[in-house]
PDB file of C-alpha atoms in Angstrom:
ATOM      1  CA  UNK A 191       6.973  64.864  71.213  1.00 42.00           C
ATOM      2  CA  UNK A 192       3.579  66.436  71.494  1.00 46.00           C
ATOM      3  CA  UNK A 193       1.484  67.560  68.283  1.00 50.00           C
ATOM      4  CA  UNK A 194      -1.066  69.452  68.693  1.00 49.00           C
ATOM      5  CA  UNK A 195      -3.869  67.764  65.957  1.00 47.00           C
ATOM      6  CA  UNK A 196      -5.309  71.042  65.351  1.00 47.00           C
ATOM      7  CA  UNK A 197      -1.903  72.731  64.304  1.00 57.00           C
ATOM      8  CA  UNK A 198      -0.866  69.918  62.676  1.00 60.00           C
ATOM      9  CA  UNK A 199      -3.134  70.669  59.630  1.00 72.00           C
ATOM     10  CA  UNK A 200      -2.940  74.246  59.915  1.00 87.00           C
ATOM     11  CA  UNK A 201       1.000  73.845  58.761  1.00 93.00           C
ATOM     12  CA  UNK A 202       2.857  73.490  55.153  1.00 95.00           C
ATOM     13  CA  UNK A 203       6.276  72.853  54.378  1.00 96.00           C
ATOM     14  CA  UNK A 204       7.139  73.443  50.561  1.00 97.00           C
ATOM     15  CA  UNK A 205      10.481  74.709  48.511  1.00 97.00           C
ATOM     16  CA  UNK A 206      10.676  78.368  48.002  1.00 97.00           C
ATOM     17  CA  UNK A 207      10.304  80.088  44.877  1.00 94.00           C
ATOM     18  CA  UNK A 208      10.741  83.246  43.273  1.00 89.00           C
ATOM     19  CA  UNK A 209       7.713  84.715  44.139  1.00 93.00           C
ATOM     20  CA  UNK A 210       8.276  84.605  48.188  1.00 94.00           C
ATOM     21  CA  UNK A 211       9.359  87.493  49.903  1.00 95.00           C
ATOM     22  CA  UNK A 212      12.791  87.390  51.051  1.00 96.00           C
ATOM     23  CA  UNK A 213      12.184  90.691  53.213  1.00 97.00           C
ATOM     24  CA  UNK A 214       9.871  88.253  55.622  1.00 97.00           C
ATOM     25  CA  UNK A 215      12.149  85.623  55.443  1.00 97.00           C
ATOM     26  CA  UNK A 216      15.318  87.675  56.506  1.00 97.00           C
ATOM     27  CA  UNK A 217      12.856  88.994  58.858  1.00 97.00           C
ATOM     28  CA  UNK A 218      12.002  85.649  60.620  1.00 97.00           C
ATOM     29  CA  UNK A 219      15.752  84.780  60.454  1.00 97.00           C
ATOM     30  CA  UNK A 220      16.764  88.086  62.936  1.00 96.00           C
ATOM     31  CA  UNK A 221      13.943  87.323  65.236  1.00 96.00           C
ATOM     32  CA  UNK A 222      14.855  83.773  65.293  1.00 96.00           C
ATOM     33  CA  UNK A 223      18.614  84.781  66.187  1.00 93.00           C
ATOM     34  CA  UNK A 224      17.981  87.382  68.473  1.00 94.00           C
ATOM     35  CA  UNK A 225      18.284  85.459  71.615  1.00 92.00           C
ATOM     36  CA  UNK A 226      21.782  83.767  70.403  1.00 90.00           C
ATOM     37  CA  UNK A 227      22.748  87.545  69.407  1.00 92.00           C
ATOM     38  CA  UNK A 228      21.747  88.230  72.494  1.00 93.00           C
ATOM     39  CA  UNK A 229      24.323  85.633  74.213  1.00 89.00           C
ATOM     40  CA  UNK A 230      26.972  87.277  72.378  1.00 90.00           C
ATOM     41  CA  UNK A 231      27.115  84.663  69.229  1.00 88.00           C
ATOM     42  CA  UNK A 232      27.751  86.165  66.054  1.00 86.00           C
ATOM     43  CA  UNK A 233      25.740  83.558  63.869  1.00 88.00           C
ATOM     44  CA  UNK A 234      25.179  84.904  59.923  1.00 89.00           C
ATOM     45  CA  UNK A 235      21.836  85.041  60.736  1.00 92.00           C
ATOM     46  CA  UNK A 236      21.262  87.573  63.268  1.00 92.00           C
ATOM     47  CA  UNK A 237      21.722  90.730  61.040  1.00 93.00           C
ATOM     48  CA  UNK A 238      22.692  89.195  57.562  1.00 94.00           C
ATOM     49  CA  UNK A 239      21.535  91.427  54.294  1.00 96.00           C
ATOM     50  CA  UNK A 240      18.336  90.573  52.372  1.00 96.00           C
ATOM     51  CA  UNK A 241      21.213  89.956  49.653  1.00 96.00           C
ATOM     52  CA  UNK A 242      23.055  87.074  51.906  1.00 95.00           C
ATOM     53  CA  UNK A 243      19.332  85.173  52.658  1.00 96.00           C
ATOM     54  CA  UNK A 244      19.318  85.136  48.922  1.00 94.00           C
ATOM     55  CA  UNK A 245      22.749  83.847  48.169  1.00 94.00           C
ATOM     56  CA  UNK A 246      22.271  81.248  51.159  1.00 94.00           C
ATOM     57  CA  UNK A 247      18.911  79.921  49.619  1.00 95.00           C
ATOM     58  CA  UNK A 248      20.842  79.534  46.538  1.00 94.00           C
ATOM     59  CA  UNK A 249      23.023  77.217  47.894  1.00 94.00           C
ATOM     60  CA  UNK A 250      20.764  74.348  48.268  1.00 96.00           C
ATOM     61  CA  UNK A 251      16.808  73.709  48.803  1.00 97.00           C
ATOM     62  CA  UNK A 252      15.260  76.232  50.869  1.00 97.00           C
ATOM     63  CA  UNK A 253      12.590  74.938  52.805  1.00 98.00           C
ATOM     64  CA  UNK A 254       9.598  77.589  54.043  1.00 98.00           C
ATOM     65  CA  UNK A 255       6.580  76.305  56.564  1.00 97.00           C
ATOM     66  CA  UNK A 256       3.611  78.226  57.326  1.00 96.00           C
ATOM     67  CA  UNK A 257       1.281  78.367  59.864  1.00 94.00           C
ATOM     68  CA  UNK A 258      -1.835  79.532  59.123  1.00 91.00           C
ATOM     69  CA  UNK A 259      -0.647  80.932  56.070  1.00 90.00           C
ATOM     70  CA  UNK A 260       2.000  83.069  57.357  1.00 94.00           C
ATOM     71  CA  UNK A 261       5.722  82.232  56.988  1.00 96.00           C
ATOM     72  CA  UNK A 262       6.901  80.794  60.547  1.00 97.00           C
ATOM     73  CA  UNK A 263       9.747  78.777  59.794  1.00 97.00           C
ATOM     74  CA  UNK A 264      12.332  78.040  57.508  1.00 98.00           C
ATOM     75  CA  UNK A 265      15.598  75.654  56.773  1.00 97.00           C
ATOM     76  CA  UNK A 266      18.247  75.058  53.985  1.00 97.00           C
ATOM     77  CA  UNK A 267      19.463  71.852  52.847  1.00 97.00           C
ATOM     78  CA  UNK A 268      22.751  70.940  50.821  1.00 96.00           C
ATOM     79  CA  UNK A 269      22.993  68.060  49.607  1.00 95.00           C
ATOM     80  CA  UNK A 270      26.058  66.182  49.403  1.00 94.00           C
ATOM     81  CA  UNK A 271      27.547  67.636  46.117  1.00 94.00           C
ATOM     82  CA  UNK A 272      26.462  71.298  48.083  1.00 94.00           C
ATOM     83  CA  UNK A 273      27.865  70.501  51.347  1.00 94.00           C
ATOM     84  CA  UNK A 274      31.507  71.438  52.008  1.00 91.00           C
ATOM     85  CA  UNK A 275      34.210  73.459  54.456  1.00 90.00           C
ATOM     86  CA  UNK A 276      35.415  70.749  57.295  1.00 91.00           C
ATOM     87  CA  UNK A 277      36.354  67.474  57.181  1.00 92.00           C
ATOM     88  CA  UNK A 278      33.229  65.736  57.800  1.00 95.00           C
ATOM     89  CA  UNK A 279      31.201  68.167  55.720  1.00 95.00           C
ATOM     90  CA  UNK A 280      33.492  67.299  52.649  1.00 94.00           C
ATOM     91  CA  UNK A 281      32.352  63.420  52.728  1.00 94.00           C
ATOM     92  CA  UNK A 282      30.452  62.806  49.379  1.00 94.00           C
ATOM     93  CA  UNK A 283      27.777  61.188  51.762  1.00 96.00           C
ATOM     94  CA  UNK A 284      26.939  64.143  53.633  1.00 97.00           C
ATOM     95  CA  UNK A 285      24.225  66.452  53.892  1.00 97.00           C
ATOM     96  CA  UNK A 286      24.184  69.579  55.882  1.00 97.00           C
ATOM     97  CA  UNK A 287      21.548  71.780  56.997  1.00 97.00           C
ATOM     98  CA  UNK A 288      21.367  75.604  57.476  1.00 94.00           C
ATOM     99  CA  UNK A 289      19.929  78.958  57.805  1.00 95.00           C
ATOM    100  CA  UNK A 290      17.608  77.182  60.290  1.00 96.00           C
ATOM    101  CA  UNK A 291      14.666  79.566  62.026  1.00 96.00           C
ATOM    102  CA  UNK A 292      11.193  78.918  63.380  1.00 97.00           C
ATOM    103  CA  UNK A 293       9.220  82.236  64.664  1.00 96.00           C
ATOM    104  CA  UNK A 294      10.063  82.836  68.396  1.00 95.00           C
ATOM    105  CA  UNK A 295       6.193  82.971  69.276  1.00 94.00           C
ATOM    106  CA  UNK A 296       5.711  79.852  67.501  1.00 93.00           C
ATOM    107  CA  UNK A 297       9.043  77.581  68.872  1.00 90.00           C
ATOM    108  CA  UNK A 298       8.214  74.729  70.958  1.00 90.00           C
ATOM    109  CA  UNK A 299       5.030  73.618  68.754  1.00 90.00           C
ATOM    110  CA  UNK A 300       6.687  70.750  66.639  1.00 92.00           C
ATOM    111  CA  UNK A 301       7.616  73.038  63.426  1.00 95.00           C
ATOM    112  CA  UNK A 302      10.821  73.206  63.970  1.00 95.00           C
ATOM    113  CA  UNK A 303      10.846  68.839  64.342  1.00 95.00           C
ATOM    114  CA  UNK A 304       9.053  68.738  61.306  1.00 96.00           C
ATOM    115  CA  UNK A 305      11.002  71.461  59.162  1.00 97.00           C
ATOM    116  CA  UNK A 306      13.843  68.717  60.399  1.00 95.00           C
ATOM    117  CA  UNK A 307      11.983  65.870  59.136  1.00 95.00           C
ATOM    118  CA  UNK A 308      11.256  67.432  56.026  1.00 97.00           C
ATOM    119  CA  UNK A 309      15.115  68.123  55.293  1.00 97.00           C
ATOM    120  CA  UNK A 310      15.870  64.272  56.552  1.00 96.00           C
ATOM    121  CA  UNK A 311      13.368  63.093  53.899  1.00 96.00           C
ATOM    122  CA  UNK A 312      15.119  65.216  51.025  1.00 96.00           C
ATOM    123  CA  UNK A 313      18.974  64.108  52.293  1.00 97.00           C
ATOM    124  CA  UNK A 314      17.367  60.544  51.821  1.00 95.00           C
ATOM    125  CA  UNK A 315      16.042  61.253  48.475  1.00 94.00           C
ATOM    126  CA  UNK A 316      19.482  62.827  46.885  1.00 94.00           C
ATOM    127  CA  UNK A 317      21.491  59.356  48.301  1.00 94.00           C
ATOM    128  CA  UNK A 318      22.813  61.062  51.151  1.00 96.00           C
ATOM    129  CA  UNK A 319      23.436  58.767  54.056  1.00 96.00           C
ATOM    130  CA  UNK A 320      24.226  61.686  56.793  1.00 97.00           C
ATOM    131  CA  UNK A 321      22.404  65.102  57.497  1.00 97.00           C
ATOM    132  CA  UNK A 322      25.249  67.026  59.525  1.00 97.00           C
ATOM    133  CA  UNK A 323      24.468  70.756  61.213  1.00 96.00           C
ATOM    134  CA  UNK A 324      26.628  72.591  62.926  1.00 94.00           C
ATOM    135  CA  UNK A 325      25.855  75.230  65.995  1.00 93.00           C
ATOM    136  CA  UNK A 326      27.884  77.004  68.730  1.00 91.00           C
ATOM    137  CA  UNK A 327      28.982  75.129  71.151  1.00 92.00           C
ATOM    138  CA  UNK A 328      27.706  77.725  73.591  1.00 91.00           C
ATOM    139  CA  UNK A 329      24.289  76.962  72.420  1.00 91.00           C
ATOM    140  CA  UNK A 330      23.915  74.433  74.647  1.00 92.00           C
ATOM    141  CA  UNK A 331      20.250  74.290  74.536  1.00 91.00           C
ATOM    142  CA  UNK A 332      20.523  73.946  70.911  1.00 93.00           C
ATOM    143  CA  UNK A 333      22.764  71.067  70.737  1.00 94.00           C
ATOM    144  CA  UNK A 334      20.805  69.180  73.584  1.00 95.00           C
ATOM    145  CA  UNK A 335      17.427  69.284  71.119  1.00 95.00           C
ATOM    146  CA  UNK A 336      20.021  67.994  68.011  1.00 95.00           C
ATOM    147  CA  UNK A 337      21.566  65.114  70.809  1.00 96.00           C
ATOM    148  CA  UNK A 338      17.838  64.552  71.560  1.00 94.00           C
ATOM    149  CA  UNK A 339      16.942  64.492  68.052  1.00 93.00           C
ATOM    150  CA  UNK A 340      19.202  61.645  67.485  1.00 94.00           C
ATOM    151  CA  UNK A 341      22.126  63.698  66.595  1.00 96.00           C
ATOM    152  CA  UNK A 342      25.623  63.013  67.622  1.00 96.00           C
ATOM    153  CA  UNK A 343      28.764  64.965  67.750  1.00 95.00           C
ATOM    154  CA  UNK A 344      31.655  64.472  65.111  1.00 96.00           C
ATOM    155  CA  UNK A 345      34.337  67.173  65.637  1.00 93.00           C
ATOM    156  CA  UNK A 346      34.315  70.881  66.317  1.00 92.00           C
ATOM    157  CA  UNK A 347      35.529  74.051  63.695  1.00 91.00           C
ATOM    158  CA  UNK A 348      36.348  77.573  63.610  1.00 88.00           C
ATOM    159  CA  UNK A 349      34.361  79.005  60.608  1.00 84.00           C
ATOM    160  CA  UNK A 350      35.585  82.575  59.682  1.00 81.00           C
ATOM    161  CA  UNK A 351      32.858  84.532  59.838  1.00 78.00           C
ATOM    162  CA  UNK A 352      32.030  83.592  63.750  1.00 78.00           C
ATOM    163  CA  UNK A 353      32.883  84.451  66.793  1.00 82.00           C
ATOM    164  CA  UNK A 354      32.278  81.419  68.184  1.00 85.00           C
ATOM    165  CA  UNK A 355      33.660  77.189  68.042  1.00 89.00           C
ATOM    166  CA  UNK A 356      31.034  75.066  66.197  1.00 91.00           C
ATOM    167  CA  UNK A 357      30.374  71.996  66.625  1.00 94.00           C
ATOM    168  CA  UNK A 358      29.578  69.616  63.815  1.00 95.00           C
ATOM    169  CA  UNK A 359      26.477  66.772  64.355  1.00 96.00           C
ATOM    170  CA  UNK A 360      25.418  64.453  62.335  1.00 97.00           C
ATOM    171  CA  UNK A 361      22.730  61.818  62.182  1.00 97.00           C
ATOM    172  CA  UNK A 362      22.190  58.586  60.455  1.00 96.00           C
ATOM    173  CA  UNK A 363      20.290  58.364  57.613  1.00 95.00           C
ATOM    174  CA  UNK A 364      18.150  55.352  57.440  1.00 80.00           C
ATOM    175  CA  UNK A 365      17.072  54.552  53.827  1.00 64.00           C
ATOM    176  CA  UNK A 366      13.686  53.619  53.570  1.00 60.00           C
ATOM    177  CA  UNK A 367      14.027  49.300  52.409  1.00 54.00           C
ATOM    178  CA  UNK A 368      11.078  48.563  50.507  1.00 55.00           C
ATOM    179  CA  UNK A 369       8.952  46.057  51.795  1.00 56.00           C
ATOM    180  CA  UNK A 370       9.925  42.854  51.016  1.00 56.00           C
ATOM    181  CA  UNK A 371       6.387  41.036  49.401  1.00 54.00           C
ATOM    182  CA  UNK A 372       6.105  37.091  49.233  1.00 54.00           C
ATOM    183  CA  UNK A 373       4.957  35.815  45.585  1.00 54.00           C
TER     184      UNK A 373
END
């Protein structure tokens, strides 16, 4: 993984509010999913509604980076209590992430890793002890970055609203042990 140290300070990662603009965000999401549309995957994502970004954010912690300032990436977490709809997802240890995006002229720069990271830290935080995802299988470029990531495959399903078989990842969520100190 290379980071560039110039970038590195030029991006933010915080929780979205009411005050960001959802039009950008569902914006970012299309152009994110335009090459998968473009393989013939029928992800929410490529053409949902300003109205479904908003119902999806509501459904857990919506994360939002910028670069520069401007919006270039974005990713939902569920915690456990949030996360439900296959038999791994409905664990009361899992996590799941979502609505995933990073601008297409800005992919391959490390956002993407650390939007990841970022979502891994809050899993860890709400007890979870897995952060599960799930992708085409066709996306086979996306599921080698998740394997690569440290992400390993649990079972497949057929959500109703795609076109397409998913397959569900997970990865291991290390709790932080505090450090044990000598008297």
């Amino acid at each position: 993984m290379h980071h560039d140290a110039t970038a590195e300070h030029l991006l933010s990662i915080r929780p979205a509010t009411a005050q960001d603009n959802i039009t950008a965000l569902t914006q970012l999401l299309h152009r994110a999913y335009q090459r998968l549309g473009k393989m013939g995957l029928r992800y929410m994502a490529v053409d949902q509604t300003e109205a479904v970004t908003q119902e999806r954010m509501a459904q857990g912690t919506c994360l939002l980076a910028f670069y520069q300032g401007s919006l270039c990436g974005t990713i939902l977490l569920r915690n456990a209590q949030q996360t439900n709809g296959c038999p791994w997802y409905n664990q009361p240890q899992v996590a799941s992430i979502g609505q995933f995006a990073v601008d297409p002229d800005l992919q391959a720069q490390g956002i993407g890793w650390r939007l990841m990271q970022a979502a891994a830290q809050l899993a860890r935080e709400s007890g979870a002890k897995e952060l599960a995802l799930d992708t085409a299988e066709q996306a086979e470029h996306l599921v080698g970055w998740y394997q690569r990531l440290g992400y390993r495959f649990i079972e497949t399903v057929q959500w109703g609203h795609t076109n397409y078989r998913s397959v569900i990842l997970s990865l291991k969520l290390h709790q932080e042990t505090p450090e044990v100190r000598s008297l």
